[in-house]
Amino acid sequence: MVKFKRILLKLSGESLMGSQSYGIDPNRLADYAQQIKEVHDMGVQVGIVIGGGNIFRGLSGSQKGFDRVKGDQMGMCATVINSLALSSALGAIGVKNKVMTAIRMEPIGEYYNKWKAIEAMENGLVCIFSCGTGSPYFTTDTGSSLRGIEIEADVMLKGTRVDGVYTADPEKDPTATKFDDITFDEVYNRHLKVMDLTATAMCKENNLPVYVFNMDVVGNLKKVLEGEPIGTLVHN
Ligand code: UDP
């Protein structure tokens, strides 16, 4: 029995760097593709949003003098590069998939459409949603909450390099303790950085639970789908 029938998996661009300081680590990419294959083989319908932080972020660009909107558009293009890389890695191990884009750019990807995405997932294709929301000033966390809600996912799985939500940043504070579950309100009141506020508000208002877990440990995605309590559930 799988815990969730349809998932929206959010992968950060930064994680794709693996041990590199920029770009895409082919080993990390292959690990991710393999993990996705495992849950796809279990019959789970999979939608994916990938960030672009390994290549470009609009906000950091604007701090260096780039126009913010153009910088965000560059960031969205970065998500397309990552999406194509994941699509290729999935294809190489026999997982049928398609890239959809929030901004028209055929033939790189199909222009996003909720019903076409659901139809494709029901037909066994993994759907990779690129360009985030398609608008500047948003993040791919918000893009994930939006797509997760639209495709009626049972949960958003936020794959990170930490194994859940902590009372403080565990990479900085060794006394930080992990939550097994926590409400959206508590995340907000404690100023915990699970996702940005827009993404958190979207999930809360539309009742999309978020499961935070460490995707960098091979096999963890499958464990989440099997119901192993390895991360933190954020809920209403
Ligand atoms: N971005 C955007 N609109 C969106 C999603 C992303 O403008 O809906 C841009 C923004 O500049 C962002 C960049 O794309 O910094 C990369 O996305 P994000 O920072 O979310 O990537 P991650 O941190 O997950 O790697």
XYZ file of C-alpha atoms and ligand atoms in Angstrom:
261
model
C 0.000 0.000 0.000
C 1.376 3.411 -0.910
C 0.712 6.313 1.419
C -0.032 8.827 -1.343
C -1.568 8.205 -4.757
C -0.482 11.450 -6.417
C 2.474 13.534 -5.264
C 4.038 16.847 -6.137
C 7.758 16.460 -5.534
C 9.734 19.673 -5.031
C 13.470 19.411 -5.620
C 15.715 22.364 -4.990
C 18.120 23.410 -7.685
C 20.810 23.730 -5.066
C 20.604 20.006 -4.239
C 21.265 19.194 -7.885
C 24.753 20.662 -7.479
C 25.708 17.704 -5.299
C 29.327 18.204 -4.323
C 29.889 20.863 -6.987
C 29.647 24.613 -6.391
C 27.573 25.295 -9.525
C 25.471 23.484 -12.094
C 24.368 19.874 -12.209
C 26.140 16.914 -10.604
C 25.397 13.939 -12.921
C 25.591 11.474 -9.998
C 23.050 13.401 -7.929
C 20.813 13.701 -10.982
C 21.013 9.941 -11.577
C 20.249 9.269 -7.885
C 17.170 11.468 -8.045
C 15.994 9.825 -11.267
C 16.432 6.368 -9.719
C 14.489 7.349 -6.605
C 11.678 8.759 -8.735
C 11.630 5.549 -10.808
C 11.226 3.512 -7.609
C 8.042 5.299 -6.554
C 6.741 5.522 -10.115
C 7.126 1.729 -10.317
C 4.962 1.514 -7.172
C 2.134 3.115 -9.180
C 2.427 6.578 -7.659
C 1.455 9.469 -9.941
C 4.356 11.903 -9.909
C 4.494 15.635 -10.662
C 7.803 17.419 -10.111
C 8.905 21.025 -9.696
C 12.637 21.793 -9.676
C 14.245 25.019 -8.563
C 17.010 26.844 -10.350
C 19.234 28.026 -7.502
C 22.179 25.935 -8.759
C 22.297 28.168 -11.809
C 20.683 31.548 -11.142
C 18.438 33.294 -8.627
C 16.728 36.556 -9.532
C 17.077 38.083 -6.083
C 20.831 37.508 -5.867
C 21.105 38.753 -9.458
C 19.335 41.997 -8.584
C 21.788 42.508 -5.701
C 24.528 42.402 -8.332
C 22.809 44.963 -10.525
C 20.547 42.840 -12.745
C 17.041 44.077 -13.372
C 14.877 42.033 -10.965
C 12.299 40.933 -13.509
C 14.935 39.923 -16.057
C 16.844 38.193 -13.266
C 13.747 36.235 -12.300
C 13.220 35.315 -15.931
C 16.802 34.039 -15.972
C 15.977 32.046 -12.831
C 12.931 30.563 -14.527
C 15.087 29.596 -17.521
C 17.410 27.877 -15.013
C 14.475 25.736 -13.834
C 13.895 24.718 -17.449
C 17.531 23.613 -17.787
C 17.207 21.514 -14.622
C 13.867 20.099 -15.755
C 15.336 19.033 -19.094
C 18.267 17.415 -17.285
C 15.913 15.441 -15.046
C 13.704 14.536 -18.003
C 16.744 13.178 -19.816
C 17.930 11.229 -16.759
C 14.473 9.710 -16.273
C 14.208 8.837 -19.960
C 17.616 7.121 -19.802
C 16.287 4.651 -17.216
C 13.014 4.065 -19.047
C 10.679 6.405 -17.157
C 8.309 8.093 -19.607
C 7.920 11.742 -18.750
C 7.167 15.147 -20.119
C 8.329 18.649 -19.353
C 5.656 21.318 -19.153
C 6.494 24.999 -19.068
C 4.566 27.819 -17.410
C 5.819 30.091 -20.213
C 5.345 29.083 -23.839
C 8.553 27.665 -25.307
C 7.585 24.784 -27.578
C 9.250 22.481 -28.550
C 11.357 22.570 -25.366
C 8.290 21.716 -23.322
C 4.519 21.626 -23.596
C 2.660 24.724 -22.389
C 1.299 23.877 -18.935
C -2.326 22.882 -18.670
C -3.807 21.299 -15.544
C -5.987 18.772 -17.333
C -3.290 17.669 -19.753
C -0.957 17.210 -16.797
C -3.464 15.069 -14.902
C -4.229 13.038 -18.030
C -0.508 12.416 -18.586
C 0.042 11.346 -14.963
C -2.982 9.040 -15.109
C -1.432 7.511 -18.243
C 1.762 6.778 -16.344
C 3.935 9.734 -17.363
C 5.960 11.687 -14.836
C 5.238 15.400 -15.364
C 7.981 17.946 -14.750
C 6.603 21.447 -14.292
C 9.197 24.075 -15.143
C 9.365 27.897 -14.917
C 7.823 27.863 -11.420
C 4.654 29.978 -11.564
C 5.766 31.675 -14.773
C 5.832 35.077 -13.053
C 8.657 37.066 -11.467
C 8.829 37.725 -7.716
C 7.790 34.146 -6.961
C 9.841 31.107 -6.056
C 9.681 27.496 -7.109
C 8.317 26.690 -3.629
C 5.316 28.793 -4.561
C 5.328 27.168 -8.009
C 5.215 23.776 -6.258
C 2.340 24.726 -3.998
C 0.442 26.108 -6.972
C 0.990 23.036 -9.137
C 0.413 20.695 -6.191
C -2.970 22.288 -5.533
C -3.893 22.432 -9.229
C -3.076 18.796 -9.981
C -4.918 17.779 -6.791
C -1.873 16.106 -5.300
C -2.343 14.342 -1.973
C 0.829 15.942 -0.635
C 3.758 18.125 -1.557
C 6.984 16.275 -0.830
C 9.735 18.766 -0.242
C 13.039 17.024 -0.790
C 15.806 18.906 0.986
C 19.233 18.150 2.394
C 17.919 18.098 5.981
C 15.640 15.403 7.301
C 12.745 17.581 8.410
C 11.678 20.753 10.186
C 13.707 21.707 13.270
C 13.226 24.217 16.083
C 16.241 26.049 14.618
C 18.618 25.530 11.689
C 20.293 22.194 12.561
C 23.287 23.112 10.376
C 23.931 26.105 12.679
C 22.428 25.151 16.055
C 23.393 21.690 17.444
C 20.648 21.888 20.118
C 17.894 22.103 17.471
C 15.276 19.348 17.697
C 13.147 17.895 14.928
C 9.340 17.972 14.682
C 7.530 14.824 13.538
C 4.667 17.080 12.569
C 3.825 20.745 12.892
C 0.977 23.019 11.793
C 1.327 25.774 9.192
C 0.366 28.290 11.926
C 3.184 27.113 14.162
C 5.674 27.309 11.304
C 4.567 30.908 10.804
C 4.518 31.852 14.490
C 7.965 30.361 15.126
C 9.365 31.999 11.946
C 10.614 28.610 10.745
C 12.048 28.621 7.251
C 10.263 25.668 5.707
C 9.201 27.537 2.579
C 8.641 31.188 1.783
C 5.498 32.787 3.198
C 3.615 32.857 -0.101
C 4.097 29.126 -0.588
C 3.169 28.379 3.039
C 0.007 30.507 2.792
C -1.030 28.797 -0.456
C -0.660 25.335 1.088
C -2.441 26.336 4.288
C -5.377 28.014 2.548
C -5.835 25.153 0.111
C -5.147 22.407 2.611
C -2.168 20.847 0.831
C 0.036 19.100 3.422
C 3.786 19.335 2.965
C 6.185 16.549 3.911
C 9.787 17.684 4.401
C 12.450 14.983 4.139
C 16.050 14.395 3.090
C 16.006 13.440 -0.581
C 19.791 13.270 -0.746
C 19.761 9.895 1.026
C 19.080 7.311 -1.676
C 15.926 5.303 -0.933
C 14.266 7.982 1.184
C 11.599 8.919 -1.343
C 10.404 5.304 -1.389
C 10.388 5.232 2.414
C 8.129 8.300 2.498
C 5.692 6.598 0.122
C 5.798 3.464 2.274
C 4.805 5.576 5.281
C 8.094 5.485 7.187
C 8.223 8.521 9.489
C 11.584 9.866 8.332
C 10.672 13.549 7.928
C 8.244 16.203 9.162
C 4.612 16.627 8.131
C 3.378 20.224 7.935
C -0.401 20.430 8.009
C -3.443 22.468 9.071
N 11.498 32.179 -10.264
C 10.526 33.124 -10.598
N 9.208 32.766 -10.520
C 8.799 31.553 -10.112
C 9.793 30.606 -9.758
C 11.130 30.942 -9.840
O 10.842 34.249 -10.965
O 7.588 31.296 -10.070
C 12.930 32.532 -10.422
C 13.489 33.307 -9.238
O 14.427 34.239 -9.707
C 14.189 32.225 -8.437
C 14.744 31.336 -9.533
O 13.704 31.346 -10.518
O 15.217 32.732 -7.639
C 15.073 29.928 -9.128
O 14.056 29.379 -8.325
P 14.280 29.083 -6.762
O 15.098 30.182 -6.146
O 12.959 28.821 -6.168
O 15.130 27.783 -6.845
P 15.660 26.838 -5.653
O 15.984 27.716 -4.487
O 14.560 25.880 -5.306
O 16.828 26.144 -6.268
